[in-house]
Amino acid sequence: MQELTNLALGSGQPAYRGQQLFDAVYRQKIERLDQVSTLPLEYRARLAEQGWEVGLPRIARKFISSDGTVRYLVELADGETVETVWMPEGDGGESGDGSEAGDEIDSGINAERVGWRRATICVSSQVGCAVNCKFCFTALLGVKRNLEAGEIVGQIAAVLREQGVEPPLQRVNIVFMGMGEPFLNYDNFMKSVRLLADGVGIPESRMTVSTAGIVPRIHDFGHEPLRPKLAISLNGSNDALRSEVMPLNRKWNLGELMKAAREFPLRARERLTFEYVLLADVNDAPEQAREVVELVRGIRAKINLIALNPGTELPYRTPEQERVLAFQRILVAAGIPAFVRRPRGRDIFAACGQLKRTVE
Ligand code: SAH
């Protein structure tokens, strides 16, 4: 916003032209500079001469799941692609994190109007990922580059326009859980949060960011005046196990990670989420559930259990449902809210950990 205001002032335009440009891109989602009718014709021409363009990333491909989930392959200006997922009913990931107060009334009205109660958009923060978790497809791509803040917001704006949805009138949740590690692209990620809150009209209380456990950034994030909720990918109940499935654990081990989690300043009624991907006969035993109980003791936390979304190139198997429920029961019996995430869009490779630009 400030950057657009400076741009306008720099060409001798009044400061409010910055706001008009901002609204054109993020609220009206206008495609071309010459269509920004709030700006004088000559200023539009001037901007075009200077090489400026407005517009959103292009939706290159779209895959629709039998459960209503849509996976978008979004093409950026340099031809790179990332994936963005639209989930008309979410995946239950927001259960019990303190964000659903008042939902029953509001969401009923919303459901009558548009046919869904709380859509969730899962957005990418990098092209590929550098973290190398052994059960995740995106890891196979390696990392190509960081996304700009405008490219992160652009994915969301493009999907909202495609779906004909306009926040804040219609309720949308954002999860920074697509391709990439948001905390390894921290500044652009945080800038996109501010753009979404101020420009698109999605309050930060409806956003959740997930990190694989970049400990120094968890600390920084806790001090942000405006921030989404935090989820941490745990996935292993002791250091040996977590290092095996998430080599990143050798850099920031469970001791450091849980210390950062313990010190994280939660807001009133807020809970810290831990995600735990269950891998059959690797990390899904009752004993490991009991280790998780010990790890999170004293933290106002909830746990999202995700049964592995399978893929041919991965050396892991999905546990039986009974095994997942047994794991959940141990957590719940210890007083820890634990939810089993519904897999969304598995048939189109849109579910957690399946994003790798599959087009076949
Ligand atoms: N890089 C961040 C953001 C991605 S969130 C992070 O790791 O938290 C994606 C979530 O999906 C993570 O919790 C991850 O542990 C989980 N995940 C990765 N691969 C998966 C798979 N094959 N099946 C189920 N969940 C998976």
Coordinates of C-alpha atoms and ligand atoms in Angstrom, one line a residue:
M1 CA 0.0 0.0 0.0
Q2 CA 2.7 2.4 1.0
E3 CA 4.7 1.3 -2.0
L4 CA 1.8 2.1 -4.3
T5 CA 1.3 5.5 -2.6
N6 CA 5.0 6.3 -3.2
L7 CA 4.7 5.2 -6.8
A8 CA 1.8 7.7 -7.3
L9 CA 3.6 10.5 -5.4
G10 CA 6.7 9.8 -7.5
S11 CA 4.9 10.7 -10.7
G12 CA 3.3 13.8 -9.2
Q13 CA -0.1 12.2 -8.6
P14 CA -2.0 12.7 -5.4
A15 CA -1.4 10.0 -2.7
Y16 CA -5.0 8.6 -3.0
R17 CA -4.0 7.2 -6.4
G18 CA -2.1 4.6 -4.5
Q19 CA -5.2 3.4 -2.8
Q20 CA -7.1 3.4 -6.1
L21 CA -4.5 1.1 -7.6
F22 CA -4.5 -1.1 -4.6
D23 CA -8.3 -1.5 -4.7
A24 CA -8.2 -2.1 -8.5
V25 CA -5.9 -5.1 -8.0
Y26 CA -7.0 -6.6 -4.7
R27 CA -10.7 -5.7 -4.4
Q28 CA -12.0 -5.3 -8.0
K29 CA -9.4 -7.8 -9.3
I30 CA -9.2 -5.9 -12.6
E31 CA -7.2 -7.6 -15.3
R32 CA -5.7 -4.8 -17.3
L33 CA -4.2 -1.4 -16.5
D34 CA -6.3 0.4 -19.2
Q35 CA -9.5 -0.9 -17.4
V36 CA -8.7 0.8 -14.1
S37 CA -11.4 3.4 -14.6
T38 CA -10.8 5.2 -11.3
L39 CA -7.5 6.5 -12.7
P40 CA -7.3 9.4 -15.2
L41 CA -6.5 8.1 -18.7
E42 CA -3.2 9.9 -18.9
Y43 CA -2.0 8.4 -15.7
R44 CA -2.9 4.9 -16.9
A45 CA -0.9 5.5 -20.1
R46 CA 2.0 6.9 -18.1
L47 CA 2.1 3.8 -15.9
A48 CA 1.9 1.5 -18.9
E49 CA 4.8 3.4 -20.5
Q50 CA 6.8 2.9 -17.3
G51 CA 6.3 -0.8 -17.8
W52 CA 3.7 -1.4 -15.0
E53 CA 1.1 -4.0 -15.3
V54 CA -1.8 -5.0 -13.1
G55 CA -3.5 -8.4 -13.0
L56 CA -3.6 -11.7 -11.3
P57 CA -1.7 -14.9 -11.9
R58 CA -3.3 -17.1 -14.6
I59 CA -5.2 -20.2 -13.7
A60 CA -3.4 -22.6 -16.1
R61 CA -5.2 -25.9 -15.1
K62 CA -8.0 -26.8 -12.8
F63 CA -8.8 -30.3 -11.3
I64 CA -12.1 -31.0 -9.6
S65 CA -12.4 -33.7 -7.0
S66 CA -15.5 -35.8 -6.4
D67 CA -15.6 -34.2 -2.9
G68 CA -15.8 -30.7 -4.3
T69 CA -12.2 -29.8 -3.7
V70 CA -10.6 -27.9 -6.6
R71 CA -6.8 -28.0 -7.3
Y72 CA -5.6 -25.0 -9.3
L73 CA -2.3 -24.9 -11.2
V74 CA -1.5 -21.2 -11.1
E75 CA 1.0 -19.7 -13.5
L76 CA 3.2 -16.8 -12.4
A77 CA 4.5 -14.1 -14.7
D78 CA 7.8 -15.9 -15.2
G79 CA 6.1 -19.1 -16.3
E80 CA 6.7 -21.0 -13.0
T81 CA 3.6 -22.7 -11.6
V82 CA 2.4 -23.3 -8.0
E83 CA -0.8 -25.0 -6.7
T84 CA -3.7 -23.5 -4.8
V85 CA -6.5 -25.6 -3.4
W86 CA -10.1 -24.6 -2.8
M87 CA -12.0 -26.6 -0.2
P88 CA -15.7 -25.7 -0.1
E89 CA -16.2 -27.2 3.4
G90 CA -12.7 -27.0 4.8
D91 CA -11.1 -30.2 6.1
G92 CA -11.9 -29.9 9.8
G93 CA -8.5 -28.5 10.4
E94 CA -10.0 -25.4 12.1
S95 CA -11.9 -27.5 14.6
G96 CA -11.3 -26.5 18.2
D97 CA -8.7 -23.8 17.6
G98 CA -11.0 -21.0 18.9
S99 CA -11.9 -19.6 15.4
E100 CA -15.4 -20.9 15.1
A101 CA -17.2 -18.7 17.7
G102 CA -20.5 -17.5 16.3
D103 CA -20.1 -19.7 13.2
E104 CA -23.4 -21.6 13.7
I105 CA -25.5 -18.6 13.1
D106 CA -23.4 -16.9 10.4
S107 CA -22.5 -20.0 8.6
G108 CA -26.1 -21.1 8.3
I109 CA -26.9 -17.9 6.4
N110 CA -23.8 -18.3 4.3
A111 CA -24.7 -21.9 3.4
E112 CA -28.1 -20.9 2.2
R113 CA -26.6 -18.3 0.0
V114 CA -23.7 -20.1 -1.6
G115 CA -24.0 -23.8 -0.7
W116 CA -20.9 -23.9 1.6
R117 CA -20.3 -22.8 5.2
R118 CA -16.7 -22.1 5.5
A119 CA -14.6 -22.5 2.4
T120 CA -10.8 -22.7 2.9
I121 CA -8.1 -21.8 0.4
C122 CA -4.8 -23.5 0.8
V123 CA -2.0 -21.3 -0.6
S124 CA 1.6 -21.8 -1.7
S125 CA 4.5 -19.7 -0.4
Q126 CA 7.3 -21.0 -2.6
V127 CA 7.9 -22.7 -5.9
G128 CA 8.8 -26.2 -4.6
C129 CA 10.2 -26.6 -1.1
A130 CA 13.7 -27.0 0.5
V131 CA 12.7 -28.8 3.6
N132 CA 12.9 -32.4 2.4
C133 CA 10.3 -34.1 4.6
K134 CA 10.4 -37.8 3.7
F135 CA 6.6 -38.3 3.4
C136 CA 5.9 -35.2 1.3
F137 CA 5.7 -34.9 -2.5
T138 CA 6.5 -31.3 -2.7
A139 CA 9.9 -32.1 -1.3
L140 CA 10.7 -34.1 -4.5
L141 CA 10.7 -30.8 -6.4
G142 CA 13.4 -29.1 -4.4
V143 CA 12.9 -25.3 -4.1
K144 CA 13.1 -23.1 -7.1
R145 CA 12.3 -19.7 -5.7
N146 CA 10.4 -17.7 -3.1
L147 CA 7.0 -16.2 -4.1
E148 CA 6.5 -12.4 -3.9
A149 CA 3.8 -11.2 -1.5
G150 CA 1.8 -10.2 -4.6
E151 CA 2.1 -13.7 -5.9
I152 CA 0.8 -15.2 -2.7
V153 CA -2.1 -12.8 -2.6
G154 CA -2.6 -13.2 -6.3
Q155 CA -3.3 -17.0 -6.0
I156 CA -6.0 -16.2 -3.5
A157 CA -7.5 -13.3 -5.6
A158 CA -7.5 -15.5 -8.7
V159 CA -9.3 -18.3 -7.0
L160 CA -11.8 -15.9 -5.3
R161 CA -12.6 -14.4 -8.7
E162 CA -12.9 -17.9 -10.3
Q163 CA -15.3 -19.0 -7.5
G164 CA -17.2 -15.6 -7.6
V165 CA -16.6 -15.1 -3.9
E166 CA -16.1 -11.7 -2.2
P167 CA -14.8 -11.5 1.3
P168 CA -15.7 -10.2 3.8
L169 CA -19.3 -10.7 2.6
Q170 CA -18.6 -14.4 2.2
R171 CA -16.5 -16.2 4.8
V172 CA -13.2 -17.6 3.7
N173 CA -10.4 -19.2 5.6
I174 CA -6.8 -19.1 4.4
V175 CA -4.3 -21.7 5.3
F176 CA -0.6 -21.2 4.3
M177 CA -0.2 -24.9 3.9
G178 CA 0.4 -25.3 0.2
M179 CA 3.8 -25.8 -1.5
G180 CA 6.8 -24.4 0.3
E181 CA 7.8 -23.4 3.8
P182 CA 6.3 -20.0 4.7
F183 CA 8.9 -19.4 7.4
L184 CA 11.7 -19.7 4.9
N185 CA 10.0 -16.9 2.9
Y186 CA 9.1 -15.0 6.0
D187 CA 9.0 -11.3 4.9
N188 CA 7.0 -12.0 1.8
F189 CA 4.6 -14.2 3.7
M190 CA 4.0 -11.6 6.4
K191 CA 3.5 -8.9 3.8
S192 CA 0.9 -11.1 2.1
V193 CA -0.9 -11.4 5.4
R194 CA -1.1 -7.6 5.7
L195 CA -2.3 -7.3 2.1
L196 CA -5.0 -10.0 2.7
A197 CA -6.2 -8.3 5.8
D198 CA -6.2 -4.7 4.6
G199 CA -6.8 -5.2 0.9
V200 CA -8.8 -8.3 0.3
G201 CA -10.8 -8.2 3.5
I202 CA -9.9 -11.5 5.2
P203 CA -9.2 -11.0 8.9
E204 CA -6.0 -12.5 10.2
S205 CA -8.1 -14.5 12.7
R206 CA -9.3 -16.6 9.7
M207 CA -5.7 -17.4 8.6
T208 CA -3.4 -20.2 9.8
V209 CA 0.2 -20.7 8.8
S210 CA 1.9 -24.0 9.2
T211 CA 5.7 -24.4 9.7
A212 CA 7.9 -27.4 9.5
G213 CA 9.6 -26.0 12.6
I214 CA 11.9 -23.0 11.6
V215 CA 12.5 -22.2 15.3
P216 CA 13.9 -18.6 15.0
R217 CA 11.0 -17.5 12.9
I218 CA 8.5 -19.0 15.4
H219 CA 9.9 -16.6 17.9
D220 CA 9.7 -13.6 15.5
F221 CA 6.2 -14.6 14.5
G222 CA 5.0 -14.5 18.1
H223 CA 6.0 -10.8 18.2
E224 CA 4.0 -9.7 15.1
P225 CA 1.2 -7.3 15.9
L226 CA -1.0 -8.8 13.2
R227 CA -0.6 -12.5 12.7
P228 CA -2.4 -15.6 11.6
K229 CA -2.8 -18.6 14.0
L230 CA 0.2 -21.0 14.1
A231 CA 0.4 -24.7 13.3
I232 CA 3.6 -26.7 13.7
S233 CA 4.2 -29.9 11.8
L234 CA 5.3 -32.3 14.5
N235 CA 5.2 -35.7 12.8
G236 CA 7.5 -37.5 15.2
S237 CA 7.2 -38.1 18.9
N238 CA 11.0 -38.3 19.7
D239 CA 14.1 -36.9 18.2
A240 CA 15.3 -40.1 16.5
L241 CA 11.9 -40.6 14.8
R242 CA 11.4 -37.0 13.9
S243 CA 14.9 -36.7 12.4
E244 CA 14.2 -39.8 10.3
V245 CA 11.0 -38.4 8.7
M246 CA 12.0 -34.7 8.9
P247 CA 15.7 -34.2 8.6
L248 CA 15.2 -30.6 9.5
N249 CA 14.9 -31.9 13.1
R250 CA 18.7 -32.3 13.2
K251 CA 19.0 -28.5 12.9
W252 CA 16.2 -27.6 15.3
N253 CA 15.4 -30.6 17.5
L254 CA 12.3 -31.3 19.6
G255 CA 13.8 -29.6 22.7
E256 CA 14.3 -26.3 20.9
L257 CA 11.0 -26.6 18.9
M258 CA 8.9 -27.4 22.0
K259 CA 10.6 -24.6 23.9
A260 CA 9.7 -22.1 21.2
A261 CA 6.1 -23.5 21.3
R262 CA 5.9 -23.2 25.0
E263 CA 7.1 -19.6 24.9
F264 CA 4.8 -18.7 22.0
P265 CA 2.4 -15.9 23.2
L266 CA -1.1 -17.2 22.5
R267 CA -4.0 -14.8 22.5
A268 CA -7.2 -15.3 24.6
R269 CA -8.9 -18.6 23.6
E270 CA -6.2 -19.3 21.0
R271 CA -4.7 -22.7 20.7
L272 CA -1.5 -23.8 19.1
T273 CA -2.0 -26.5 16.5
F274 CA 0.3 -29.4 16.0
E275 CA 0.0 -31.5 12.9
Y276 CA 0.9 -35.1 13.0
V277 CA 1.0 -37.1 9.8
L278 CA 0.5 -40.8 10.7
L279 CA 2.7 -43.3 8.9
A280 CA 1.8 -46.9 9.3
D281 CA 4.2 -48.8 11.6
V282 CA 6.6 -45.8 11.8
N283 CA 5.1 -43.2 14.1
D284 CA 1.5 -44.4 14.8
A285 CA 2.0 -46.7 17.8
P286 CA 0.2 -46.2 21.1
E287 CA 3.5 -45.6 22.8
Q288 CA 4.2 -42.8 20.4
A289 CA 0.9 -41.2 21.2
R290 CA 1.9 -41.2 24.8
E291 CA 5.2 -39.5 23.9
V292 CA 3.2 -36.8 22.1
V293 CA 1.1 -36.3 25.3
E294 CA 4.3 -35.7 27.2
L295 CA 5.7 -33.3 24.5
V296 CA 2.7 -31.0 24.5
R297 CA 2.0 -31.1 28.3
G298 CA 1.5 -27.6 29.6
I299 CA 0.9 -26.0 26.1
R300 CA -2.6 -24.8 25.2
A301 CA -2.6 -27.0 22.1
K302 CA -4.7 -29.1 19.8
I303 CA -3.5 -31.9 17.5
N304 CA -4.6 -32.5 14.0
L305 CA -4.0 -36.0 12.9
I306 CA -3.5 -36.6 9.2
A307 CA -3.4 -40.1 7.9
L308 CA -0.7 -40.2 5.2
N309 CA -2.0 -39.3 1.8
P310 CA -0.4 -41.9 -0.2
G311 CA 1.8 -41.6 -3.3
T312 CA 3.7 -44.1 -5.4
E313 CA 7.1 -42.6 -4.9
L314 CA 6.9 -42.6 -1.1
P315 CA 8.3 -45.4 1.1
Y316 CA 5.4 -45.1 3.6
R317 CA 1.9 -46.6 4.0
T318 CA -1.3 -45.1 5.2
P319 CA -2.4 -46.6 8.6
E320 CA -5.8 -48.4 9.1
Q321 CA -8.6 -46.1 10.3
E322 CA -8.7 -48.1 13.6
R323 CA -5.0 -47.3 14.2
V324 CA -5.7 -43.6 13.7
L325 CA -8.6 -43.7 16.0
A326 CA -6.6 -45.5 18.7
F327 CA -3.9 -42.8 18.5
Q328 CA -6.6 -40.1 18.8
R329 CA -8.2 -41.8 21.8
I330 CA -4.9 -41.7 23.8
L331 CA -4.5 -38.0 23.2
V332 CA -8.1 -37.2 24.0
A333 CA -8.0 -39.4 27.2
A334 CA -5.0 -37.2 28.3
G335 CA -7.1 -34.1 27.8
I336 CA -5.6 -33.0 24.5
P337 CA -8.1 -32.0 21.9
A338 CA -7.3 -34.1 18.8
F339 CA -9.0 -34.2 15.5
V340 CA -8.6 -36.4 12.5
R341 CA -8.4 -34.4 9.3
R342 CA -10.7 -35.4 6.5
P343 CA -8.6 -36.0 3.4
R344 CA -9.7 -33.6 0.8
G345 CA -9.2 -34.1 -2.9
R346 CA -7.0 -37.2 -2.8
D347 CA -8.4 -38.3 -6.1
I348 CA -6.9 -35.2 -7.8
F349 CA -3.7 -35.1 -5.8
A350 CA -4.9 -32.0 -3.9
A351 CA -4.6 -33.4 -0.3
C352 CA -1.9 -32.5 2.2
G353 CA 1.6 -33.3 1.0
Q354 CA 0.4 -34.2 -2.5
L355 CA 1.1 -30.9 -4.2
K356 CA 3.7 -31.4 -6.8
R357 CA 2.2 -29.9 -10.0
T358 CA 0.8 -33.3 -11.1
V359 CA -0.9 -32.8 -14.5
E360 CA -1.2 -36.4 -15.7
Ligands
SAH1 N1 6.0 -26.5 5.0 C1 4.9 -26.2 5.9 C2 3.6 -25.9 5.2 C3 3.0 -27.1 4.5 S1 1.7 -27.7 5.4 C4 4.8 -27.4 6.9 O1 5.5 -28.3 6.7 O2 4.1 -27.3 7.9 C5 1.5 -29.3 4.8 C6 1.1 -30.3 5.9 O3 0.9 -31.5 5.2 C7 2.2 -30.5 6.9 O4 1.7 -30.6 8.2 C8 2.8 -31.8 6.5 O5 3.3 -32.5 7.6 C9 1.6 -32.5 5.9 N2 2.0 -33.5 4.9 C10 3.0 -33.6 4.1 N3 3.0 -34.6 3.3 C11 1.9 -35.4 3.6 C12 1.3 -36.6 3.2 N4 1.9 -37.3 2.2 N5 0.2 -37.0 3.7 C13 -0.4 -36.2 4.7 N6 0.1 -35.1 5.1 C14 1.2 -34.6 4.6

